[in-house]
Short mmCIF file of C-alpha atoms in Angstrom, two decimals:
data_model
loop_
_atom_site.label_atom_id
_atom_site.label_comp_id
_atom_site.label_asym_id
_atom_site.label_seq_id
_atom_site.Cartn_x
_atom_site.Cartn_y
_atom_site.Cartn_z
CA UNK A 1 16.43 9.00 -50.36
CA UNK A 2 20.05 9.51 -51.37
CA UNK A 3 21.07 12.49 -53.47
CA UNK A 4 24.49 13.34 -54.89
CA UNK A 5 26.47 16.52 -55.48
CA UNK A 6 29.15 16.15 -58.17
CA UNK A 7 31.87 18.58 -59.16
CA UNK A 8 34.72 18.38 -61.65
CA UNK A 9 37.82 20.50 -62.00
CA UNK A 10 38.23 22.02 -65.47
CA UNK A 11 41.10 20.92 -67.68
CA UNK A 12 43.89 23.42 -67.20
CA UNK A 13 46.36 24.90 -69.68
CA UNK A 14 49.98 24.24 -68.60
CA UNK A 15 51.07 27.70 -69.71
CA UNK A 16 48.48 29.25 -67.37
CA UNK A 17 49.25 27.14 -64.30
CA UNK A 18 49.79 28.71 -60.88
CA UNK A 19 53.31 29.02 -59.51
CA UNK A 20 54.31 26.62 -56.74
CA UNK A 21 56.40 26.58 -53.57
CA UNK A 22 57.62 23.01 -53.04
CA UNK A 23 59.69 21.58 -50.17
CA UNK A 24 61.11 18.07 -50.51
CA UNK A 25 61.74 16.32 -47.17
CA UNK A 26 63.84 13.19 -47.67
CA UNK A 27 64.83 10.38 -45.30
CA UNK A 28 68.62 9.89 -45.45
CA UNK A 29 68.84 7.26 -42.69
CA UNK A 30 71.24 4.36 -43.01
CA UNK A 31 68.66 2.06 -44.61
CA UNK A 32 68.46 4.44 -47.59
CA UNK A 33 72.05 3.70 -48.58
CA UNK A 34 72.53 2.40 -52.12
CA UNK A 35 69.93 2.03 -54.88
CA UNK A 36 67.07 3.68 -52.97
CA UNK A 37 68.86 6.94 -52.27
CA UNK A 38 70.38 6.95 -55.77
CA UNK A 39 66.93 6.69 -57.37
CA UNK A 40 65.47 9.33 -55.05
CA UNK A 41 68.30 11.73 -55.98
CA UNK A 42 67.74 11.09 -59.68
CA UNK A 43 64.02 11.70 -59.22
CA UNK A 44 64.61 14.94 -57.32
CA UNK A 45 66.70 16.19 -60.22
CA UNK A 46 63.81 15.48 -62.57
CA UNK A 47 61.54 17.51 -60.30
CA UNK A 48 64.02 20.39 -60.38
CA UNK A 49 63.94 20.44 -64.17
CA UNK A 50 60.13 20.66 -64.18
CA UNK A 51 60.17 23.86 -62.13
CA UNK A 52 59.54 27.19 -63.87
CA UNK A 53 61.54 30.34 -62.98
CA UNK A 54 58.62 31.62 -60.86
CA UNK A 55 58.48 28.37 -58.85
CA UNK A 56 60.49 27.91 -55.67
CA UNK A 57 62.05 24.74 -54.29
CA UNK A 58 63.45 23.80 -50.87
CA UNK A 59 65.25 20.62 -49.81
CA UNK A 60 65.44 19.08 -46.32
CA UNK A 61 67.19 15.83 -45.42
CA UNK A 62 66.83 14.05 -42.10
CA UNK A 63 68.19 11.14 -40.13
CA UNK A 64 68.88 11.62 -36.41
CA UNK A 65 69.53 15.27 -37.28
CA UNK A 66 67.82 17.60 -39.76
CA UNK A 67 69.73 19.50 -42.44
CA UNK A 68 68.35 22.21 -44.72
CA UNK A 69 70.26 21.64 -47.94
CA UNK A 70 68.39 24.35 -49.85
CA UNK A 71 66.19 27.15 -48.57
CA UNK A 72 63.20 28.04 -50.74
CA UNK A 73 64.89 29.22 -53.91
CA UNK A 74 63.51 30.52 -57.21
CA UNK A 75 64.07 27.94 -59.93
CA UNK A 76 65.76 30.17 -62.47
CA UNK A 77 68.99 28.93 -64.04
CA UNK A 78 71.09 29.82 -61.00
CA UNK A 79 68.53 28.37 -58.60
CA UNK A 80 68.39 25.08 -60.48
CA UNK A 81 72.18 24.82 -60.37
CA UNK A 82 72.07 25.31 -56.59
CA UNK A 83 69.33 22.70 -56.27
CA UNK A 84 71.24 20.13 -58.31
CA UNK A 85 74.33 20.63 -56.16
CA UNK A 86 72.22 20.27 -53.00
CA UNK A 87 70.81 16.94 -54.21
CA UNK A 88 74.29 15.69 -55.07
CA UNK A 89 75.41 16.34 -51.48
CA UNK A 90 72.80 13.97 -50.02
CA UNK A 91 74.30 10.92 -48.27
CA UNK A 92 72.87 8.15 -46.09
CA UNK A 93 73.30 8.58 -42.34
CA UNK A 94 71.78 7.30 -39.05
CA UNK A 95 68.28 6.86 -37.55
CA UNK A 96 64.91 8.33 -38.62
CA UNK A 97 63.62 11.50 -36.94
CA UNK A 98 60.72 11.82 -39.36
CA UNK A 99 58.80 14.31 -37.23
CA UNK A 100 61.61 16.87 -37.05
CA UNK A 101 62.23 16.59 -40.78
CA UNK A 102 58.54 17.15 -41.50
CA UNK A 103 58.29 20.09 -39.09
CA UNK A 104 61.36 21.68 -40.69
CA UNK A 105 59.63 21.52 -44.07
CA UNK A 106 56.47 23.06 -42.63
CA UNK A 107 58.56 25.74 -40.92
CA UNK A 108 60.11 26.74 -44.24
CA UNK A 109 56.61 27.22 -45.61
CA UNK A 110 55.37 29.26 -42.66
CA UNK A 111 58.39 31.57 -42.69
CA UNK A 112 57.84 32.68 -46.30
CA UNK A 113 57.73 36.45 -46.71
CA UNK A 114 56.10 36.07 -50.14
CA UNK A 115 53.98 33.13 -51.24
CA UNK A 116 53.20 31.42 -54.50
CA UNK A 117 49.59 30.35 -55.07
CA UNK A 118 50.29 26.61 -54.58
CA UNK A 119 52.40 25.14 -51.78
CA UNK A 120 53.26 21.56 -50.91
CA UNK A 121 55.61 19.41 -48.83
CA UNK A 122 56.59 15.97 -50.14
CA UNK A 123 57.81 13.63 -47.37
CA UNK A 124 59.71 10.45 -48.29
CA UNK A 125 60.77 7.62 -45.97
CA UNK A 126 61.64 3.93 -46.16
CA UNK A 127 61.38 3.04 -42.49
CA UNK A 128 59.81 3.54 -39.10
CA UNK A 129 60.15 6.79 -37.20
CA UNK A 130 62.60 5.70 -34.48
CA UNK A 131 64.05 8.97 -33.23
CA UNK A 132 62.37 12.03 -31.71
CA UNK A 133 58.58 11.96 -31.79
CA UNK A 134 57.53 8.61 -33.27
CA UNK A 135 53.79 7.87 -32.86
CA UNK A 136 51.22 8.74 -35.53
CA UNK A 137 48.88 10.68 -33.24
CA UNK A 138 51.82 12.48 -31.61
CA UNK A 139 53.29 13.56 -34.95
CA UNK A 140 49.92 14.80 -36.19
CA UNK A 141 49.51 16.71 -32.93
CA UNK A 142 52.99 18.19 -33.36
CA UNK A 143 52.01 19.37 -36.86
CA UNK A 144 49.04 21.22 -35.38
CA UNK A 145 50.39 22.18 -31.94
CA UNK A 146 54.20 22.06 -31.70
CA UNK A 147 54.14 24.04 -28.46
CA UNK A 148 52.39 21.19 -26.63
CA UNK A 149 54.80 18.65 -28.12
CA UNK A 150 57.79 20.74 -27.05
CA UNK A 151 56.67 20.55 -23.40
CA UNK A 152 57.39 16.85 -23.31
CA UNK A 153 53.92 15.50 -23.99
CA UNK A 154 55.15 13.60 -27.02
CA UNK A 155 58.90 14.15 -27.33
CA UNK A 156 61.37 16.92 -28.03
CA UNK A 157 61.20 19.56 -30.77
CA UNK A 158 63.83 22.26 -31.17
CA UNK A 159 62.93 25.68 -29.78
CA UNK A 160 63.53 27.26 -33.18
CA UNK A 161 60.97 25.00 -34.88
CA UNK A 162 58.44 25.56 -32.11
CA UNK A 163 58.79 29.33 -32.44
CA UNK A 164 58.46 29.22 -36.23
CA UNK A 165 55.47 26.89 -36.38
CA UNK A 166 53.56 28.43 -33.47
CA UNK A 167 53.72 31.96 -34.82
CA UNK A 168 51.00 31.44 -37.42
CA UNK A 169 48.48 29.40 -35.46
CA UNK A 170 47.41 25.82 -36.11
CA UNK A 171 46.45 26.10 -39.77
CA UNK A 172 48.98 24.35 -41.98
CA UNK A 173 50.58 26.55 -44.64
CA UNK A 174 50.55 23.88 -47.36
CA UNK A 175 49.47 20.38 -48.30
CA UNK A 176 51.56 17.39 -47.22
CA UNK A 177 51.95 14.29 -49.41
CA UNK A 178 53.77 11.25 -48.03
CA UNK A 179 55.71 8.48 -49.77
CA UNK A 180 56.50 5.18 -48.06
CA UNK A 181 59.01 2.82 -49.65
CA UNK A 182 59.19 -0.92 -49.04
CA UNK A 183 57.82 -3.09 -46.25
CA UNK A 184 59.35 -1.39 -43.22
CA UNK A 185 57.59 1.99 -43.10
CA UNK A 186 54.49 2.71 -41.01
CA UNK A 187 51.68 3.06 -43.55
CA UNK A 188 49.12 4.13 -40.94
CA UNK A 189 51.45 6.91 -39.73
CA UNK A 190 52.12 8.21 -43.24
CA UNK A 191 48.43 8.09 -44.08
CA UNK A 192 47.58 10.01 -40.89
CA UNK A 193 50.18 12.68 -41.71
CA UNK A 194 48.90 12.99 -45.28
CA UNK A 195 45.27 13.27 -44.13
CA UNK A 196 46.22 15.94 -41.59
CA UNK A 197 48.04 17.78 -44.37
CA UNK A 198 45.25 17.50 -46.95
CA UNK A 199 47.43 15.31 -49.17
CA UNK A 200 47.77 11.64 -50.11
CA UNK A 201 49.82 8.63 -49.04
CA UNK A 202 51.75 6.83 -51.80
CA UNK A 203 53.04 3.28 -51.29
CA UNK A 204 56.17 2.49 -53.32
CA UNK A 205 57.00 -1.21 -53.42
CA UNK A 206 59.98 -1.21 -55.79
CA UNK A 207 62.94 1.13 -56.43
CA UNK A 208 62.13 1.37 -60.13
CA UNK A 209 58.78 3.08 -59.56
CA UNK A 210 59.94 5.77 -57.12
CA UNK A 211 60.04 8.42 -59.85
CA UNK A 212 56.64 7.30 -61.20
CA UNK A 213 54.94 8.09 -57.89
CA UNK A 214 56.72 11.40 -57.42
CA UNK A 215 55.78 12.36 -60.99
CA UNK A 216 52.14 11.45 -60.41
CA UNK A 217 52.00 13.68 -57.34
CA UNK A 218 53.90 16.54 -58.99
CA UNK A 219 51.64 16.46 -62.05
CA UNK A 220 48.67 16.89 -59.73
CA UNK A 221 50.19 19.75 -57.74
CA UNK A 222 51.15 21.64 -60.89
CA UNK A 223 47.60 21.30 -62.23
CA UNK A 224 45.82 22.66 -59.17
CA UNK A 225 42.77 24.72 -60.18
CA UNK A 226 40.84 25.28 -56.92
CA UNK A 227 41.78 25.80 -53.27
CA UNK A 228 39.84 25.98 -50.00
CA UNK A 229 36.91 24.17 -51.59
CA UNK A 230 33.91 24.00 -49.24
CA UNK A 231 30.50 22.51 -50.02
CA UNK A 232 27.48 23.69 -48.03
CA UNK A 233 24.57 21.24 -47.96
CA UNK A 234 21.31 22.84 -46.84
CA UNK A 235 17.97 21.06 -46.42
CA UNK A 236 15.05 23.18 -47.70
CA UNK A 237 11.61 23.49 -46.19
CA UNK A 238 10.77 20.42 -44.09
CA UNK A 239 13.46 18.16 -45.53
CA UNK A 240 15.93 16.70 -43.00
CA UNK A 241 19.50 15.54 -43.64
CA UNK A 242 20.26 12.16 -42.05
CA UNK A 243 23.94 12.16 -42.96
CA UNK A 244 26.50 13.26 -45.54
CA UNK A 245 28.41 10.24 -46.86
CA UNK A 246 32.04 11.14 -47.51
CA UNK A 247 35.56 10.71 -46.12
CA UNK A 248 36.07 14.47 -46.26
CA UNK A 249 35.78 16.45 -43.05
CA UNK A 250 32.11 17.23 -42.41
CA UNK A 251 30.61 19.61 -39.87
CA UNK A 252 26.95 19.59 -38.88
CA UNK A 253 26.31 23.32 -38.48
CA UNK A 254 22.56 23.09 -37.84
CA UNK A 255 21.14 19.75 -36.71
CA UNK A 256 19.64 17.85 -39.66
CA UNK A 257 19.54 21.05 -41.74
CA UNK A 258 22.99 22.45 -42.65
CA UNK A 259 26.29 20.63 -43.19
CA UNK A 260 29.66 21.91 -44.39
CA UNK A 261 32.05 19.58 -46.25
CA UNK A 262 35.70 20.68 -46.45
CA UNK A 263 37.07 19.38 -49.75
CA UNK A 264 40.47 21.09 -49.62
CA UNK A 265 41.91 21.54 -53.09
CA UNK A 266 40.93 20.15 -56.47
CA UNK A 267 43.19 19.47 -59.41
CA UNK A 268 42.52 19.62 -63.14
CA UNK A 269 39.88 17.06 -64.25
CA UNK A 270 39.41 15.62 -60.76
CA UNK A 271 35.90 14.72 -59.61
CA UNK A 272 34.27 14.85 -56.20
CA UNK A 273 31.00 13.02 -55.56
CA UNK A 274 29.27 13.62 -52.23
CA UNK A 275 26.29 11.46 -51.26
CA UNK A 276 23.60 12.96 -49.05
CA UNK A 277 21.00 10.82 -47.27
CA UNK A 278 17.86 12.93 -46.75
CA UNK A 279 14.44 12.40 -45.16
CA UNK A 280 11.49 14.00 -46.96
CA UNK A 281 8.29 15.15 -45.28
CA UNK A 282 5.13 13.14 -45.89
CA UNK A 283 3.00 14.46 -48.76
CA UNK A 284 0.33 12.91 -50.95
CA UNK A 285 2.08 14.06 -54.13
CA UNK A 286 4.23 16.93 -55.28
CA UNK A 287 5.51 18.39 -58.53
CA UNK A 288 9.25 18.68 -59.00
CA UNK A 289 10.54 20.89 -56.19
CA UNK A 290 13.94 21.67 -54.62
CA UNK A 291 14.63 19.77 -51.38
CA UNK A 292 18.37 20.40 -50.89
CA UNK A 293 20.56 23.35 -51.87
CA UNK A 294 24.26 22.84 -52.61
CA UNK A 295 26.55 25.89 -52.41
CA UNK A 296 30.17 25.54 -53.50
CA UNK A 297 32.74 28.11 -52.47
CA UNK A 298 36.42 28.03 -53.46
CA UNK A 299 39.40 30.08 -54.55
CA UNK A 300 40.07 29.89 -58.30
CA UNK A 301 43.85 29.51 -58.54
CA UNK A 302 43.98 30.25 -62.26
CA UNK A 303 42.04 33.54 -62.14
CA UNK A 304 43.24 34.35 -58.61
CA UNK A 305 39.68 35.14 -57.48
CA UNK A 306 37.10 33.61 -55.10
CA UNK A 307 34.09 31.90 -56.68
CA UNK A 308 30.67 30.62 -55.62
CA UNK A 309 28.23 28.28 -57.37
CA UNK A 310 24.78 27.13 -56.25
CA UNK A 311 22.59 24.25 -57.39
CA UNK A 312 19.39 22.72 -56.06
CA UNK A 313 18.60 19.05 -55.70
CA UNK A 314 15.10 18.61 -57.12
CA UNK A 315 12.68 15.74 -56.42
CA UNK A 316 9.36 14.99 -58.12
CA UNK A 317 6.87 12.98 -56.03
CA UNK A 318 4.07 11.87 -58.38
CA UNK A 319 0.97 10.16 -57.07
CA UNK A 320 1.72 7.06 -59.14
CA UNK A 321 5.34 5.86 -59.08
CA UNK A 322 6.47 3.84 -62.16
CA UNK A 323 7.00 0.15 -61.40
CA UNK A 324 10.30 0.05 -63.31
CA UNK A 325 11.90 2.90 -61.35
CA UNK A 326 15.54 2.07 -60.57
CA UNK A 327 18.22 3.69 -58.40
CA UNK A 328 20.43 6.24 -60.16
CA UNK A 329 23.43 4.52 -61.78
CA UNK A 330 26.11 7.02 -60.66
CA UNK A 331 24.76 7.15 -57.12
CA UNK A 332 25.04 3.37 -56.96
CA UNK A 333 28.57 3.51 -58.41
CA UNK A 334 29.64 5.91 -55.68
CA UNK A 335 28.02 3.76 -53.01
CA UNK A 336 30.26 0.98 -54.28
CA UNK A 337 33.29 3.30 -54.25
CA UNK A 338 32.70 4.15 -50.60
CA UNK A 339 32.03 0.52 -49.71
CA UNK A 340 35.28 -0.67 -51.32
CA UNK A 341 37.40 1.97 -49.59
CA UNK A 342 35.83 1.32 -46.20
CA UNK A 343 36.30 -2.44 -46.58
CA UNK A 344 39.98 -2.04 -47.46
CA UNK A 345 40.58 0.23 -44.48
CA UNK A 346 38.71 -2.07 -42.09
CA UNK A 347 40.48 -5.19 -43.35
CA UNK A 348 43.89 -3.51 -42.98
CA UNK A 349 43.07 -2.51 -39.41
CA UNK A 350 41.81 -6.00 -38.50
CA UNK A 351 44.90 -7.62 -39.97
CA UNK A 352 47.22 -5.22 -38.16
CA UNK A 353 45.55 -5.20 -34.75
CA UNK A 354 44.43 -8.80 -34.35
CA UNK A 355 46.19 -10.63 -37.18
CA UNK A 356 42.80 -12.24 -37.78
CA UNK A 357 43.38 -12.70 -41.50
CA UNK A 358 40.32 -14.89 -42.04
CA UNK A 359 38.03 -12.20 -40.63
CA UNK A 360 39.76 -9.52 -42.69
CA UNK A 361 39.38 -11.64 -45.82
CA UNK A 362 35.66 -11.97 -45.13
CA UNK A 363 35.29 -8.18 -44.92
CA UNK A 364 36.80 -7.84 -48.39
CA UNK A 365 34.84 -10.76 -49.86
CA UNK A 366 31.54 -9.44 -48.48
CA UNK A 367 32.21 -6.03 -50.06
CA UNK A 368 33.07 -7.67 -53.39
CA UNK A 369 29.88 -9.75 -53.29
CA UNK A 370 27.76 -6.69 -52.48
CA UNK A 371 29.21 -4.78 -55.45
CA UNK A 372 28.69 -7.77 -57.75
CA UNK A 373 25.01 -7.84 -56.71
CA UNK A 374 24.48 -4.09 -57.19
CA UNK A 375 22.67 -2.51 -60.15
CA UNK A 376 25.95 -0.96 -61.35
CA UNK A 377 27.84 -4.27 -61.20
CA UNK A 378 28.44 -4.27 -64.96
CA UNK A 379 30.11 -0.87 -64.85
CA UNK A 380 33.82 -1.28 -65.73
CA UNK A 381 34.84 0.76 -62.71
CA UNK A 382 32.79 -1.42 -60.35
CA UNK A 383 34.31 -4.52 -61.92
CA UNK A 384 37.74 -3.04 -61.19
CA UNK A 385 36.73 -2.40 -57.58
CA UNK A 386 35.83 -6.08 -57.21
CA UNK A 387 39.14 -7.14 -58.76
CA UNK A 388 41.07 -4.85 -56.41
CA UNK A 389 39.17 -6.08 -53.35
CA UNK A 390 40.00 -9.68 -54.21
CA UNK A 391 43.62 -8.72 -54.86
CA UNK A 392 43.76 -7.21 -51.36
CA UNK A 393 42.17 -10.39 -50.02
CA UNK A 394 44.98 -12.44 -51.61
CA UNK A 395 47.55 -10.54 -49.55
CA UNK A 396 45.90 -11.77 -46.34
CA UNK A 397 47.22 -15.32 -46.60
CA UNK A 398 50.05 -14.97 -44.08
CA UNK A 399 51.96 -12.42 -42.03
CA UNK A 400 54.77 -12.01 -44.57
CA UNK A 401 52.44 -11.15 -47.45
CA UNK A 402 50.27 -8.85 -45.37
CA UNK A 403 53.07 -6.88 -43.73
CA UNK A 404 55.25 -6.98 -46.86
CA UNK A 405 52.77 -5.16 -49.09
CA UNK A 406 49.10 -5.91 -48.32
CA UNK A 407 48.75 -3.57 -45.35
CA UNK A 408 50.34 -0.65 -47.21
CA UNK A 409 48.36 -1.27 -50.40
CA UNK A 410 45.05 -1.37 -48.55
CA UNK A 411 45.73 1.93 -46.78
CA UNK A 412 46.84 3.64 -49.99
CA UNK A 413 43.84 2.33 -51.95
CA UNK A 414 41.35 3.15 -49.18
CA UNK A 415 42.59 6.72 -49.18
CA UNK A 416 42.43 6.97 -52.98
CA UNK A 417 38.81 5.76 -53.08
CA UNK A 418 37.74 7.90 -50.13
CA UNK A 419 39.19 11.12 -51.54
CA UNK A 420 38.92 10.29 -55.27
CA UNK A 421 42.56 11.00 -56.00
CA UNK A 422 45.03 8.76 -57.82
CA UNK A 423 48.00 7.25 -55.92
CA UNK A 424 48.99 4.11 -57.85
CA UNK A 425 48.87 3.13 -61.51
CA UNK A 426 48.78 -0.62 -60.96
CA UNK A 427 45.28 -0.77 -59.46
CA UNK A 428 42.37 -0.77 -61.91
CA UNK A 429 39.90 0.96 -59.59
CA UNK A 430 42.16 3.99 -59.36
CA UNK A 431 42.19 4.64 -63.10
CA UNK A 432 38.93 6.56 -62.67
CA UNK A 433 40.87 9.18 -60.69
CA UNK A 434 43.77 9.59 -63.10
CA UNK A 435 44.12 12.87 -65.01
CA UNK A 436 45.91 13.99 -68.14
CA UNK A 437 48.23 16.23 -66.13
CA UNK A 438 49.34 13.38 -63.89
CA UNK A 439 49.69 10.92 -66.76
CA UNK A 440 51.69 13.41 -68.77
CA UNK A 441 54.15 14.03 -65.96
CA UNK A 442 54.60 10.30 -65.34
CA UNK A 443 55.31 9.73 -69.04
CA UNK A 444 57.84 12.56 -69.06
CA UNK A 445 59.68 11.23 -66.01
CA UNK A 446 59.75 7.64 -67.24
CA UNK A 447 61.11 8.67 -70.65
CA UNK A 448 63.81 11.02 -69.33
CA UNK A 449 67.37 10.16 -70.21
CA UNK A 450 69.79 10.14 -67.28
CA UNK A 451 72.67 11.61 -69.24
CA UNK A 452 71.09 14.98 -69.99
CA UNK A 453 68.82 15.87 -67.08
CA UNK A 454 70.32 13.88 -64.26
CA UNK A 455 73.98 14.74 -64.65
CA UNK A 456 75.73 15.69 -61.37
CA UNK A 457 76.65 19.34 -61.04
#
């Protein structure tokens, strides 16, 4: 049978939110010249204005070289003035050493003498990494083990960065969210970096929605309620666990008996639904009895204390099973969620590797047909999943459409469905993951008047 553990972050109060350390790492390569860089600079100034005096902000720009325009600085009145001036100094330059820019941002986080409760790096690029370390696996390895990268296995990293990042071990000091603009960036690379950093990949197709995506991400970071969330799944008595169905990192601690799921952080109003496929022992009949125990451990960011919650999954096994017994609606919905995300990821990979668009289209169509035949097919969310799958399928008509936006959209959507976190407002299936905090920040950014907040200083 399949069981499900569900958790939901409480709605937070903005006045009680945790303070944040935020480093913005921005591509200033030559291709950013003009409207793109102008909109990014305007968006960064909006972010500055959302910071409270207890928050700290850092700014890194990169092309062939990496420049720290602003060290982590408290966002009081003086700090905000410094941040605005730093943004104003940004200008387009040469190539794209994405890895060194990212590692500089991580280094700033690791070198902190004092730390706010929440920490994040936001990485923005519009192109391919074409200087320094460039491959996805190599960059992820450099995030975790810069010493190995510095020895020439993957490229060159400055001695200063290696020393800074290696001093605290392999654990990253913050989350990393990535933003890819236009058709030329490497979506798979940015997704890999975001997954390694416990963040999300945002695909930005047009200049006009740059600030919308940054606002969505910022609204989530500022509404963080739980960190280091780990779910323990333990089979009781003679029950066996076949598998835990989730995109989150899962470790089988005791074969078929104990699994640990690392959920990272959770933001206000977010949900996490973890499916567990279990095998029950043979019995003639049994009253309701616990078969699986779920233990949730996390750090409560609002109260600044650790917390633990436990719940049992209970199954009744009557001698006579009702003929009209149906699968649980929400379990079926989440099966469809996982199916849609996996189909999008698989179709993107097929299209990229083999350019077999017909085969990739079939993967998406088969997933859509399966959802339409499921017991939860009339659910509005499942209908949206079908619509989004067919929309992805429409981008697989030729190379231009697929590489122009389809590939990036499929990766971004697959990640959103797998981790149940919003990344794009124009896809119906993702509305289930949207929160009031994110929506509120997007509305605030979109309504901001350039003359007051975005004036150059």
